[in-house]
Amino acid sequence: MENNTHKIETPQSQEQMLAEILDNSRKSKNYMKWQLIITIGLVVIPLLAGVIIIPIVISSLTTAYSGILQ
């Protein structure tokens, strides 16, 4: 029978663990910030552009085809 022994790492000091937790939380915060920026870029900006561009396109189409529609 084989004896499966795992190498047990020495426990880190509490300060090292807190520093690691702080580093991971900063990385997570940065990730969430960029996720919000990309979401705004991909959702909100096209919606605002559509609100501005659609009326211009509709007015140009109605003036171009006004003779046909009457």
Short mmCIF file of N, CA and C in Angstrom, two decimals:
data_model
loop_
_atom_site.label_atom_id
_atom_site.label_comp_id
_atom_site.label_asym_id
_atom_site.label_seq_id
_atom_site.Cartn_x
_atom_site.Cartn_y
_atom_site.Cartn_z
N MET A 1 0.83 -1.17 0.00
CA MET A 1 0.00 0.00 0.00
C MET A 1 0.89 1.24 0.00
N GLU A 2 0.51 2.15 -0.82
CA GLU A 2 1.28 3.37 -0.95
C GLU A 2 0.81 4.40 0.05
N ASN A 3 1.74 5.06 0.64
CA ASN A 3 1.39 6.10 1.61
C ASN A 3 1.41 7.44 0.89
N ASN A 4 0.24 8.02 0.70
CA ASN A 4 0.14 9.32 0.03
C ASN A 4 0.33 10.43 1.05
N THR A 5 1.50 10.98 1.02
CA THR A 5 1.75 12.12 1.90
C THR A 5 1.86 13.37 1.06
N HIS A 6 1.21 14.38 1.49
CA HIS A 6 1.24 15.65 0.80
C HIS A 6 2.15 16.58 1.57
N LYS A 7 2.90 17.32 0.82
CA LYS A 7 3.79 18.28 1.46
C LYS A 7 2.93 19.41 2.02
N ILE A 8 3.02 19.62 3.29
CA ILE A 8 2.24 20.66 3.94
C ILE A 8 3.10 21.91 4.00
N GLU A 9 2.56 22.98 3.43
CA GLU A 9 3.30 24.23 3.44
C GLU A 9 3.21 24.86 4.82
N THR A 10 4.24 25.57 5.15
CA THR A 10 4.22 26.26 6.43
C THR A 10 3.22 27.40 6.35
N PRO A 11 2.48 27.61 7.37
CA PRO A 11 1.49 28.68 7.34
C PRO A 11 2.16 30.04 7.22
N GLN A 12 1.54 30.89 6.43
CA GLN A 12 2.07 32.23 6.25
C GLN A 12 1.71 33.07 7.47
N SER A 13 2.45 34.12 7.62
CA SER A 13 2.09 35.02 8.71
C SER A 13 0.80 35.74 8.35
N GLN A 14 0.17 36.26 9.33
CA GLN A 14 -1.11 36.93 9.12
C GLN A 14 -0.91 38.18 8.25
N GLU A 15 0.20 38.86 8.39
CA GLU A 15 0.46 40.05 7.58
C GLU A 15 0.63 39.69 6.11
N GLN A 16 1.29 38.57 5.83
CA GLN A 16 1.45 38.14 4.45
C GLN A 16 0.11 37.76 3.84
N MET A 17 -0.71 37.08 4.61
CA MET A 17 -2.02 36.70 4.10
C MET A 17 -2.88 37.93 3.85
N LEU A 18 -2.83 38.91 4.75
CA LEU A 18 -3.60 40.13 4.56
C LEU A 18 -3.11 40.91 3.34
N ALA A 19 -1.79 40.93 3.13
CA ALA A 19 -1.25 41.61 1.96
C ALA A 19 -1.70 40.93 0.68
N GLU A 20 -1.76 39.61 0.69
CA GLU A 20 -2.23 38.87 -0.48
C GLU A 20 -3.72 39.12 -0.73
N ILE A 21 -4.50 39.15 0.32
CA ILE A 21 -5.93 39.44 0.19
C ILE A 21 -6.14 40.85 -0.34
N LEU A 22 -5.36 41.80 0.15
CA LEU A 22 -5.46 43.18 -0.32
C LEU A 22 -5.11 43.27 -1.79
N ASP A 23 -4.06 42.58 -2.21
CA ASP A 23 -3.66 42.59 -3.61
C ASP A 23 -4.75 41.98 -4.49
N ASN A 24 -5.32 40.86 -4.06
CA ASN A 24 -6.39 40.23 -4.83
C ASN A 24 -7.64 41.10 -4.90
N SER A 25 -7.95 41.79 -3.82
CA SER A 25 -9.14 42.66 -3.84
C SER A 25 -8.91 43.86 -4.75
N ARG A 26 -7.69 44.37 -4.80
CA ARG A 26 -7.39 45.48 -5.72
C ARG A 26 -7.50 45.03 -7.17
N LYS A 27 -7.02 43.82 -7.46
CA LYS A 27 -7.14 43.29 -8.81
C LYS A 27 -8.60 43.10 -9.19
N SER A 28 -9.40 42.61 -8.25
CA SER A 28 -10.83 42.41 -8.53
C SER A 28 -11.53 43.74 -8.76
N LYS A 29 -11.18 44.74 -7.97
CA LYS A 29 -11.77 46.07 -8.13
C LYS A 29 -11.40 46.65 -9.49
N ASN A 30 -10.16 46.49 -9.90
CA ASN A 30 -9.73 46.99 -11.20
C ASN A 30 -10.45 46.25 -12.33
N TYR A 31 -10.63 44.95 -12.18
CA TYR A 31 -11.36 44.16 -13.17
C TYR A 31 -12.80 44.64 -13.30
N MET A 32 -13.46 44.88 -12.18
CA MET A 32 -14.85 45.34 -12.22
C MET A 32 -14.95 46.74 -12.82
N LYS A 33 -13.96 47.59 -12.56
CA LYS A 33 -13.96 48.93 -13.14
C LYS A 33 -13.89 48.85 -14.66
N TRP A 34 -12.98 48.04 -15.19
CA TRP A 34 -12.86 47.92 -16.64
C TRP A 34 -14.07 47.22 -17.25
N GLN A 35 -14.67 46.32 -16.51
CA GLN A 35 -15.89 45.68 -17.00
C GLN A 35 -17.01 46.70 -17.15
N LEU A 36 -17.12 47.63 -16.21
CA LEU A 36 -18.12 48.68 -16.29
C LEU A 36 -17.83 49.62 -17.46
N ILE A 37 -16.57 49.98 -17.65
CA ILE A 37 -16.20 50.88 -18.75
C ILE A 37 -16.51 50.24 -20.09
N ILE A 38 -16.19 48.97 -20.25
CA ILE A 38 -16.47 48.27 -21.51
C ILE A 38 -17.97 48.12 -21.73
N THR A 39 -18.72 47.85 -20.68
CA THR A 39 -20.17 47.75 -20.80
C THR A 39 -20.77 49.07 -21.25
N ILE A 40 -20.32 50.16 -20.67
CA ILE A 40 -20.81 51.47 -21.09
C ILE A 40 -20.44 51.72 -22.54
N GLY A 41 -19.23 51.36 -22.90
CA GLY A 41 -18.79 51.57 -24.28
C GLY A 41 -19.58 50.77 -25.29
N LEU A 42 -19.98 49.56 -24.93
CA LEU A 42 -20.67 48.70 -25.88
C LEU A 42 -22.18 48.81 -25.86
N VAL A 43 -22.76 49.41 -24.82
CA VAL A 43 -24.21 49.49 -24.71
C VAL A 43 -24.70 50.93 -24.76
N VAL A 44 -24.22 51.76 -23.89
CA VAL A 44 -24.77 53.11 -23.75
C VAL A 44 -24.39 54.00 -24.92
N ILE A 45 -23.15 53.97 -25.34
CA ILE A 45 -22.71 54.85 -26.43
C ILE A 45 -23.44 54.53 -27.74
N PRO A 46 -23.60 53.26 -28.15
CA PRO A 46 -24.40 53.01 -29.36
C PRO A 46 -25.86 53.45 -29.22
N LEU A 47 -26.45 53.33 -28.03
CA LEU A 47 -27.82 53.81 -27.85
C LEU A 47 -27.91 55.31 -28.04
N LEU A 48 -26.97 56.04 -27.46
CA LEU A 48 -26.97 57.49 -27.63
C LEU A 48 -26.72 57.87 -29.09
N ALA A 49 -25.84 57.16 -29.76
CA ALA A 49 -25.59 57.43 -31.17
C ALA A 49 -26.84 57.15 -32.00
N GLY A 50 -27.56 56.09 -31.65
CA GLY A 50 -28.81 55.78 -32.36
C GLY A 50 -29.85 56.85 -32.18
N VAL A 51 -29.94 57.41 -30.98
CA VAL A 51 -30.91 58.47 -30.72
C VAL A 51 -30.58 59.70 -31.55
N ILE A 52 -29.32 59.94 -31.80
CA ILE A 52 -28.92 61.11 -32.58
C ILE A 52 -29.01 60.83 -34.07
N ILE A 53 -28.60 59.65 -34.52
CA ILE A 53 -28.51 59.36 -35.95
C ILE A 53 -29.85 59.00 -36.57
N ILE A 54 -30.71 58.28 -35.88
CA ILE A 54 -31.98 57.82 -36.46
C ILE A 54 -32.86 58.98 -36.92
N PRO A 55 -33.05 60.05 -36.15
CA PRO A 55 -33.86 61.16 -36.67
C PRO A 55 -33.26 61.82 -37.92
N ILE A 56 -31.95 61.90 -37.99
CA ILE A 56 -31.31 62.48 -39.17
C ILE A 56 -31.57 61.61 -40.39
N VAL A 57 -31.45 60.30 -40.24
CA VAL A 57 -31.67 59.37 -41.35
C VAL A 57 -33.13 59.41 -41.79
N ILE A 58 -34.05 59.43 -40.84
CA ILE A 58 -35.48 59.47 -41.19
C ILE A 58 -35.82 60.75 -41.92
N SER A 59 -35.31 61.88 -41.46
CA SER A 59 -35.62 63.14 -42.14
C SER A 59 -35.02 63.17 -43.54
N SER A 60 -33.83 62.64 -43.73
CA SER A 60 -33.25 62.63 -45.08
C SER A 60 -34.00 61.67 -45.99
N LEU A 61 -34.49 60.55 -45.47
CA LEU A 61 -35.27 59.63 -46.29
C LEU A 61 -36.62 60.22 -46.67
N THR A 62 -37.26 60.92 -45.75
CA THR A 62 -38.56 61.50 -46.07
C THR A 62 -38.42 62.63 -47.09
N THR A 63 -37.34 63.40 -47.03
CA THR A 63 -37.16 64.45 -48.04
C THR A 63 -36.79 63.84 -49.38
N ALA A 64 -36.05 62.74 -49.40
CA ALA A 64 -35.66 62.12 -50.66
C ALA A 64 -36.86 61.47 -51.35
N TYR A 65 -37.76 60.90 -50.59
CA TYR A 65 -38.91 60.21 -51.18
C TYR A 65 -40.22 60.99 -51.04
N SER A 66 -40.14 62.27 -50.78
CA SER A 66 -41.37 63.05 -50.58
C SER A 66 -42.18 63.15 -51.88
N GLY A 67 -41.52 63.19 -53.02
CA GLY A 67 -42.24 63.25 -54.30
C GLY A 67 -42.96 61.96 -54.60
N ILE A 68 -42.42 60.85 -54.23
CA ILE A 68 -43.04 59.55 -54.50
C ILE A 68 -44.22 59.32 -53.56
N LEU A 69 -44.11 59.78 -52.33
CA LEU A 69 -45.15 59.53 -51.34
C LEU A 69 -46.40 60.37 -51.57
N GLN A 70 -46.28 61.48 -52.28
CA GLN A 70 -47.46 62.33 -52.47
C GLN A 70 -48.28 61.95 -53.65
#
